[in-house]
Coordinates of C-alpha atoms in Angstrom, one line a residue:
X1 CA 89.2 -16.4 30.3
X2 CA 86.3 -13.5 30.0
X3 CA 83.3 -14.2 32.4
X4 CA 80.1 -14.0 31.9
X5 CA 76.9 -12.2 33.6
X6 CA 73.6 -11.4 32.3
X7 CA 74.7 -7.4 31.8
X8 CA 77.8 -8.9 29.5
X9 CA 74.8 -11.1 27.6
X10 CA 72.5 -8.1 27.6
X11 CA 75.5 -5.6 26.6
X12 CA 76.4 -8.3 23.3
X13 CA 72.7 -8.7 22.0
X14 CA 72.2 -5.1 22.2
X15 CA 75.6 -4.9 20.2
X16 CA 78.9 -7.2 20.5
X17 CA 80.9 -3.5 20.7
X18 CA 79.1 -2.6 23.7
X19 CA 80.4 -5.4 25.0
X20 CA 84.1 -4.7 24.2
X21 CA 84.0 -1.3 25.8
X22 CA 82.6 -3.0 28.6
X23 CA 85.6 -5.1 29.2
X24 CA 87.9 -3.0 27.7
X25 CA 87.1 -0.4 30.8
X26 CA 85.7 2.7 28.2
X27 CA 84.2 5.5 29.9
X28 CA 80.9 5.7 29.9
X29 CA 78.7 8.9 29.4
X30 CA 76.1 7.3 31.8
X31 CA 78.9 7.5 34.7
X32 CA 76.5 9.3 36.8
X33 CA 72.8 7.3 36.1
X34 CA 75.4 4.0 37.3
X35 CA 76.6 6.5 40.2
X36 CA 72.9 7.0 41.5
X37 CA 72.1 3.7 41.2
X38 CA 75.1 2.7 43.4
X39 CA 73.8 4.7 45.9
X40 CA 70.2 3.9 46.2
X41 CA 71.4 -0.1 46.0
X42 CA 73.5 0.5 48.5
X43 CA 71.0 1.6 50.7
X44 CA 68.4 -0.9 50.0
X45 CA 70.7 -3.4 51.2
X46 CA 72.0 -1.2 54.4
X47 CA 67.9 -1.2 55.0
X48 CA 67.1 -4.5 54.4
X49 CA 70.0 -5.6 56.9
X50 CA 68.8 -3.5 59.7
X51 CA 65.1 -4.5 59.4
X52 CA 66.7 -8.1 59.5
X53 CA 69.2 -7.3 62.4
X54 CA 66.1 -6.0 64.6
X55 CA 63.7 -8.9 63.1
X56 CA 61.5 -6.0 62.0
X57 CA 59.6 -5.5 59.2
X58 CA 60.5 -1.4 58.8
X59 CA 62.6 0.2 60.3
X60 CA 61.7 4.3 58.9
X61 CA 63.3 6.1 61.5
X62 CA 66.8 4.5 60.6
X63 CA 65.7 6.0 56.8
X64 CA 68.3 9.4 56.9
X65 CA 71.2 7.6 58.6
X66 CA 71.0 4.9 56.3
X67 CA 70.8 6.7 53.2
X68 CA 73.7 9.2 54.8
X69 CA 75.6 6.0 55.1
X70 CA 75.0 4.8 51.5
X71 CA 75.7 8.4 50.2
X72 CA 79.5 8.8 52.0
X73 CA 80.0 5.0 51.0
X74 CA 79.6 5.7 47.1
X75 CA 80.9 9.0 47.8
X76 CA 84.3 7.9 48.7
X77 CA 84.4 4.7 46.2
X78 CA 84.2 7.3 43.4
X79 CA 86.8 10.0 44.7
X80 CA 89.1 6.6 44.9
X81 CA 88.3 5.9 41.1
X82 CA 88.5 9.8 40.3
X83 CA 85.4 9.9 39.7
X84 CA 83.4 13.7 40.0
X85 CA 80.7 12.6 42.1
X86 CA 76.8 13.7 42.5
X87 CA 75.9 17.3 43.0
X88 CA 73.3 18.0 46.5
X89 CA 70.2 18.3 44.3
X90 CA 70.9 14.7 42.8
X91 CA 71.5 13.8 46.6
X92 CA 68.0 15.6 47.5
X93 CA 66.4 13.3 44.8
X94 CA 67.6 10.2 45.7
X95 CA 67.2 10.5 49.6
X96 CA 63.3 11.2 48.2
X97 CA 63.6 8.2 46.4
X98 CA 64.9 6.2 49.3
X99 CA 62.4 7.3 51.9
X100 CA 60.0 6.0 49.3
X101 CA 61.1 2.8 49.2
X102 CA 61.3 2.4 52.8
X103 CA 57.7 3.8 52.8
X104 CA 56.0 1.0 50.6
X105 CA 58.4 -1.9 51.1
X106 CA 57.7 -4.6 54.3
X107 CA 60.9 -6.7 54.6
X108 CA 59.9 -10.8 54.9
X109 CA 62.4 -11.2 57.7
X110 CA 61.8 -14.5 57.5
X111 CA 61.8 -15.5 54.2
X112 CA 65.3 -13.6 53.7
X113 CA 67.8 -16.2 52.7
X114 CA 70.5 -13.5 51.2
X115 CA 71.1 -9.6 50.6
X116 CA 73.1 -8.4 47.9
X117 CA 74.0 -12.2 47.5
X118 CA 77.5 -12.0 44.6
X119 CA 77.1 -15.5 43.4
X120 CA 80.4 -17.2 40.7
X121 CA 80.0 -20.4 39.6
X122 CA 82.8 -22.3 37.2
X123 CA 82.0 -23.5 33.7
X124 CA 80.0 -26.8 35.6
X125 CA 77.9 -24.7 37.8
X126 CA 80.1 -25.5 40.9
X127 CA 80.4 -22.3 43.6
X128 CA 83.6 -20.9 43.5
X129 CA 85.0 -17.4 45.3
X130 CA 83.8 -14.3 43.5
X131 CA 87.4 -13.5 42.0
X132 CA 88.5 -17.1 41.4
X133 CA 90.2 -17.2 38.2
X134 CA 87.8 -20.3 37.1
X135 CA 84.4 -18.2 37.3
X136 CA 83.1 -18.5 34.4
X137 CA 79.4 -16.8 35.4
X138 CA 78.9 -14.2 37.7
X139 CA 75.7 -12.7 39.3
X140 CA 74.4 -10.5 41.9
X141 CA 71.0 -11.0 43.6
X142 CA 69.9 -7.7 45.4
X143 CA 67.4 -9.9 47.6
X144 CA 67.0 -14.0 47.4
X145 CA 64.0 -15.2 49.5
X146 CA 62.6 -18.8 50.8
X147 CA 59.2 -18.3 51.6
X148 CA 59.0 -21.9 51.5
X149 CA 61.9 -24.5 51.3
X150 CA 61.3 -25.5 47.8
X151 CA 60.2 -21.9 46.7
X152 CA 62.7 -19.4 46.0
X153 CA 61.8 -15.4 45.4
X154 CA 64.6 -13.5 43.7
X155 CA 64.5 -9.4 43.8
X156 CA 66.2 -6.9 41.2
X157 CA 65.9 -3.9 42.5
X158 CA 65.2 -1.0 39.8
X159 CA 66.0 2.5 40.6
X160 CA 65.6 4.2 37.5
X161 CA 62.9 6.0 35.5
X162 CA 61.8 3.4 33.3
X163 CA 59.6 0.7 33.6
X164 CA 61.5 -1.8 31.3
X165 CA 61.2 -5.0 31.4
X166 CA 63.7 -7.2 30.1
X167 CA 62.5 -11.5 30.3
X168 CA 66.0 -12.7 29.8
X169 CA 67.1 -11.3 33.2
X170 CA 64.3 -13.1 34.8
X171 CA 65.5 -16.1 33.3
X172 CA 69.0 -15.8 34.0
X173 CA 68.6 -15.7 37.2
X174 CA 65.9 -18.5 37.8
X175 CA 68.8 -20.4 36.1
X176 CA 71.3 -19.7 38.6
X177 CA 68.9 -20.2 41.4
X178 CA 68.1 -23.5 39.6
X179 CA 71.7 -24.9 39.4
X180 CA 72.5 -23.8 42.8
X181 CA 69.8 -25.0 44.7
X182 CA 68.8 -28.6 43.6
X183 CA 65.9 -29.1 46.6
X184 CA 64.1 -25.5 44.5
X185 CA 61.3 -26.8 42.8
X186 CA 59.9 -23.2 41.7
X187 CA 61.6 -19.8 41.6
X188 CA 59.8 -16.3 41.1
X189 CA 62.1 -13.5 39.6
X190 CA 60.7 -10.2 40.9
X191 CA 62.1 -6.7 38.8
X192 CA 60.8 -4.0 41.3
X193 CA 60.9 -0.4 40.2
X194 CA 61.1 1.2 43.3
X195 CA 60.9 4.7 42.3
X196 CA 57.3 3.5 41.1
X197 CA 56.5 0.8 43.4
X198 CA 55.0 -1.1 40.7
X199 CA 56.7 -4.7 40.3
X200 CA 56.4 -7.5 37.2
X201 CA 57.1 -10.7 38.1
X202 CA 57.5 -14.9 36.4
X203 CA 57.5 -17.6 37.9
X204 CA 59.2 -20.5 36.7
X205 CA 59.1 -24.4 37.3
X206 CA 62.2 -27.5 38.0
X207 CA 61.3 -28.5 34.4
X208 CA 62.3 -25.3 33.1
X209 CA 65.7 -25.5 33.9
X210 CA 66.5 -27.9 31.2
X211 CA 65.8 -25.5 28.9
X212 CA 66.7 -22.3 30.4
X213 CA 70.5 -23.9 30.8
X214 CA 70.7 -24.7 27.0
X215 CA 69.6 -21.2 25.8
X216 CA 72.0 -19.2 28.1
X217 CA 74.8 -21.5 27.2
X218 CA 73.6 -21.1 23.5
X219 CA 74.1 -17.5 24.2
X220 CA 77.6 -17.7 25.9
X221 CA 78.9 -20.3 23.0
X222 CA 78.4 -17.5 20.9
X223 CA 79.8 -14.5 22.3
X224 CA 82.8 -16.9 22.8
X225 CA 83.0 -18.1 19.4
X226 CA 82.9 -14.0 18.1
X227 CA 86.8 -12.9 18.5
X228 CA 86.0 -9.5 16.6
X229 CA 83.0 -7.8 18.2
X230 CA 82.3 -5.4 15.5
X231 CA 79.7 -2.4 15.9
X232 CA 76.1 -3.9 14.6
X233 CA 74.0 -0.1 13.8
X234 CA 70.5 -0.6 14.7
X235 CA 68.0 -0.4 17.7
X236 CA 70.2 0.4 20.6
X237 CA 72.6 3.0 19.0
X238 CA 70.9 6.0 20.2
X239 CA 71.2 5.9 24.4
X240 CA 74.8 3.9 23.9
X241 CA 76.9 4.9 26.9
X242 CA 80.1 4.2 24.3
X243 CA 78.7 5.9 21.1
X244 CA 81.9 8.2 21.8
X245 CA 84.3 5.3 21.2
X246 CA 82.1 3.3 18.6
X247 CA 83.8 2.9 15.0
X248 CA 80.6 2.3 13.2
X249 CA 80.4 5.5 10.8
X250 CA 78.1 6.1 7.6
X251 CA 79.2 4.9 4.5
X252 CA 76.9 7.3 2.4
X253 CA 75.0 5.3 -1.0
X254 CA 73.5 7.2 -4.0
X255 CA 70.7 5.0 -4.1
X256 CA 68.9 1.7 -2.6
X257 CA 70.0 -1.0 -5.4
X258 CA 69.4 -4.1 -3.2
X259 CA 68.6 -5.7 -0.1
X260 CA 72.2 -6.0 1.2
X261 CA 72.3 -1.6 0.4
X262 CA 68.9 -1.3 2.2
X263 CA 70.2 -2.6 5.2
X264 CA 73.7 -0.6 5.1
X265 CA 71.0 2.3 5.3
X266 CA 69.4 1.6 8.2
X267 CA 72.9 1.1 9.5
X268 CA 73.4 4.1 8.6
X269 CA 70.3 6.2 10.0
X270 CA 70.9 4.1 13.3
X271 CA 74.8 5.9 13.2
X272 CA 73.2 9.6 12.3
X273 CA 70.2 9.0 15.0
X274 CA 72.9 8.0 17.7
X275 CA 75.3 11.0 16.3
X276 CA 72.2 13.3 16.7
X277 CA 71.2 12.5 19.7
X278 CA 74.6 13.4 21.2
X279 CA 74.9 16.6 19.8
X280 CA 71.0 17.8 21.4
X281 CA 72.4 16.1 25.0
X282 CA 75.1 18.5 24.7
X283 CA 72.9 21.7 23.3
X284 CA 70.6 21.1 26.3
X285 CA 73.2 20.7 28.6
X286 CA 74.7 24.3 27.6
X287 CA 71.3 25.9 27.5
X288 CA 70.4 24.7 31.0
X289 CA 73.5 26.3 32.1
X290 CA 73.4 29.0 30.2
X291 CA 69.5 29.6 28.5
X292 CA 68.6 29.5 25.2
X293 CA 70.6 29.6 21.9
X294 CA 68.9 31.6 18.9
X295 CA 70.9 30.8 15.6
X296 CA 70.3 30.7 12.1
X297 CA 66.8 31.4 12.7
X298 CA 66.3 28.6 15.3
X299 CA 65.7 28.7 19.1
X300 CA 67.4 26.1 21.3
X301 CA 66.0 26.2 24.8
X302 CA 63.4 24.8 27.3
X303 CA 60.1 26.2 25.2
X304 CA 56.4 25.8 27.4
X305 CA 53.8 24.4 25.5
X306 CA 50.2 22.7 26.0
X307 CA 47.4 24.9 27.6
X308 CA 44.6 24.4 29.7
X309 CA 42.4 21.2 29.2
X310 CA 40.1 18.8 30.5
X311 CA 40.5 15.5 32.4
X312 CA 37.0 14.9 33.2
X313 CA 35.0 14.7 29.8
X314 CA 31.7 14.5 32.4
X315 CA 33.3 17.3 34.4
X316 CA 33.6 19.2 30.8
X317 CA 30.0 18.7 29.8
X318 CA 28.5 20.0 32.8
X319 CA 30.8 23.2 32.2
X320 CA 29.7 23.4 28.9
X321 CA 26.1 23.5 30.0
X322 CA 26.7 25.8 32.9
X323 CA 28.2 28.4 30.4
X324 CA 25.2 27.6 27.8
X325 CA 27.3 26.0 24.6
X326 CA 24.8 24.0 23.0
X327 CA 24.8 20.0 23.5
X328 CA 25.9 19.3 20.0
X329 CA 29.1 21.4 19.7
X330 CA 30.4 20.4 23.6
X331 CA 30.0 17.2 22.1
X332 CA 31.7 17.4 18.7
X333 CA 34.9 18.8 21.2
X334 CA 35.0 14.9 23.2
X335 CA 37.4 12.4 21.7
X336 CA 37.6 9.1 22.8
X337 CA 41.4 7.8 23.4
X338 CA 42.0 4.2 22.2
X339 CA 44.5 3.8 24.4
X340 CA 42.4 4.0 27.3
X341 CA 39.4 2.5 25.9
X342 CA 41.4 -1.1 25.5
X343 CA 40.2 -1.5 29.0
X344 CA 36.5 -2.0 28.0
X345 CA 37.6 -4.9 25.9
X346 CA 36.4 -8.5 27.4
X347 CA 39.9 -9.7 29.0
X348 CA 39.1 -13.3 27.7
X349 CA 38.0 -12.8 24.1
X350 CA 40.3 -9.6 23.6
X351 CA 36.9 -7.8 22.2
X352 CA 34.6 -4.8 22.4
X353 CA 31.2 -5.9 24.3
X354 CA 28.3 -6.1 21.5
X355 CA 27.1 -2.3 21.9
X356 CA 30.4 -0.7 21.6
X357 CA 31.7 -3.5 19.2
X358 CA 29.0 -1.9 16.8
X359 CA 29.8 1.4 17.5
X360 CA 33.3 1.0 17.1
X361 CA 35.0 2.6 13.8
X362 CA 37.9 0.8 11.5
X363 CA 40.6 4.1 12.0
X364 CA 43.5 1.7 11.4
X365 CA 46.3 3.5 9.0
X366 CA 49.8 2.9 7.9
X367 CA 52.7 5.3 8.6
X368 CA 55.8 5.3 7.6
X369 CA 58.5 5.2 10.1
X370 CA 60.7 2.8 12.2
X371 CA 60.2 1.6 15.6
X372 CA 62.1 -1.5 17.7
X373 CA 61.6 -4.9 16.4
X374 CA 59.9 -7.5 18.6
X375 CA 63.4 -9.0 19.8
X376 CA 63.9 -5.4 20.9
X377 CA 63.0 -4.7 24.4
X378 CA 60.7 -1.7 25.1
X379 CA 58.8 0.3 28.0
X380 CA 55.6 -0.8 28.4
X381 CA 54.3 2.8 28.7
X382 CA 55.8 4.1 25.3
X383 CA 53.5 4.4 22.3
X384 CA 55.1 4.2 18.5
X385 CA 53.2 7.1 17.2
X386 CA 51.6 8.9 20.2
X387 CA 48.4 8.1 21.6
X388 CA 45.7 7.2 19.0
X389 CA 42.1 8.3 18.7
X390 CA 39.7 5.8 18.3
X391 CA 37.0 8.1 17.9

């Protein structure tokens, strides 16, 4: 019987392949991303324990043994797997990243119900042993917290570079926390990026469960009722860690004749995106080895641009008059960026105040182009076509 988790649920509704190399034990090309995350989870949980062992809130100066600990721990769990493991400059990062946590993190001592806390539950949502044969769901809370007896506080620790926030994790496991704790009356999931120290955070009621249980089962009855897992082309294709061992490949038209051929086509740009982007991750590999590759009248390499600018547009203008440029052209140089200037809008009625509402200019325009659908999760920070002007 295959179990279940949220990463096998995530892995399917990205694409049902992804979740076959998954179980089918397929190398990964992100081995090393999954080998740095090892090691700053493991020391977030060797730091938690000891700020709980010494009923301490920090405990800093314990920072570089810790991490040392974490390091030689992951260190020797990959040479067992023959696995090459992390150079000193990725070890150099990480400790960085480490003391960081430890710098803006204050452990609840005691709130702290669990630590790394490997939860298995059978098909009825009864506890059973982690490797029992009748776990049918597994999951793994990096922290599980009762700041009150009928209020859990669940904590996935993030320790990569994106802010990306995925609501069916949080759901996931205020569902487990749900079925395993009757007496919980309200559960708050917590994704913490800790390289950021920025965290995003729902909170979700008893009355949820109801329906939180019959959308993740939903989800399971249907990965159990596919038996082929075929490749599905589309939003995820291009960071795959298994594009190498995908069987999806372009099956070229001469022309668009119908709806079922427009969608073979993106299909098919999805493939050559994913296909393209592995062939630049190994160009920049070589050339940050080895420097830049001029060929066929194109240059490979790390190439500096931007120049020098302005941050202050008040700072600018006094410049500007310093140097005597006239008013009007330091002026006709200021742009106004409509990314930023959302954050003049009234945060009840979503608008512009009056003055600025009338000052404000219609610059909407179309372009064509494709960007992730709004089942598709995406960074908060990224913009589809750069950042706009709005004046």
């Amino acid at each position: 019987m295959n179990h279940h988790s949220f990463g096998s649920i995530s892995d399917y509704l990205d694409c049902p392949h992804k979740l076959r190399c998954r179980r089918e034990k397929v190398a990964s090309t992100l081995q090393e991303i999954g080998q740095a995350g090892k090691v700053l989870h493991a020391f977030f949980e060797f730091y938690v324990r000891a700020c709980l062992g010494a009923g301490a809130q920090t405990r800093l100066s314990l920072v570089p043994n810790l991490f040392e600990d974490a390091w030689n721990s992951c260190r020797h769990e990959a040479a067992e797997k023959g696995e090459t493991f992390l150079s000193p400059r990725q070890r150099e990062n990480l400790f960085e990243a480490a003391k960081a946590f430890a710098d803006t993190h204050l452990i609840d001592v005691d709130a702290v119900a669990a630590v790394e806390d490997r939860l298995a539950v059978d098909a009825s949502m009864r506890p059973v042993e982690w490797f029992d044969r009748s776990a049918w769901f597994r999951g793994v809370l990096d922290l599980l917290e009762f700041p009150e007896p009928t209020f859990a506080r669940i904590t996935d620790y993030k320790s990569g570079w994106k802010i990306e926030v995925d609501p069916l994790q949080m759901r996931v496991y205020a569902w487990l926390v749900f079925s395993l704790y009757p007496k919980v009356m309200r559960v708050e999931c917590v994704l913490d990026y800790t390289r950021f120290n920025v965290q995003r955070s729902q909170e979700f009621n008893r009355d949820d469960h109801a329906g939180l249980d019959g959308e993740i089962r939903g989800l399971i009855a249907r990965i159990d009722a596919d038996t082929e897992l075929l490749p599905t082309p589309g939003a995820a294709c291009a960071s795959c860690p298994y594009a190498g061992a995908c069987t999806a490949a372009v099956v070229p038209l001469r022309r668009i004749g119908s709806d079922e051929d427009a969608r073979r086509e993106v299909e098919n740009a999805a493939i050559l995106e994913r296909d393209l982007a592995a062939v630049k991750a190994r160009i920049r590999e070589w050339c940050e080895l080895n420097g830049p590759v001029d060929h066929n009248g194109l240059v490979w390499g790390h190439h500096a641009q931007g120049g020098l600018g302005f941050k202050s547009a008040e700072a600018f203008l006094a410049a500007t008059e310093q140097d005597g440029i006239e008013r009007k052209l330091a002026m006709a140089c200021l742009s106004v960026s409509g990314t930023k200037v959302k954050k003049l809008k009234d945060k009840k009625t979503g608008e512009f105040p009056p003055a600025l509402q009338a000052a404000a200019v219609n610059k909407r325009s179309v372009k064509f182009g494709a960007k992730k659908s709004s089942g598709a999760v995406a960074d908060e920070t990224e913009q589809a076509d750069g950042e706009e002007d709005a004046a």
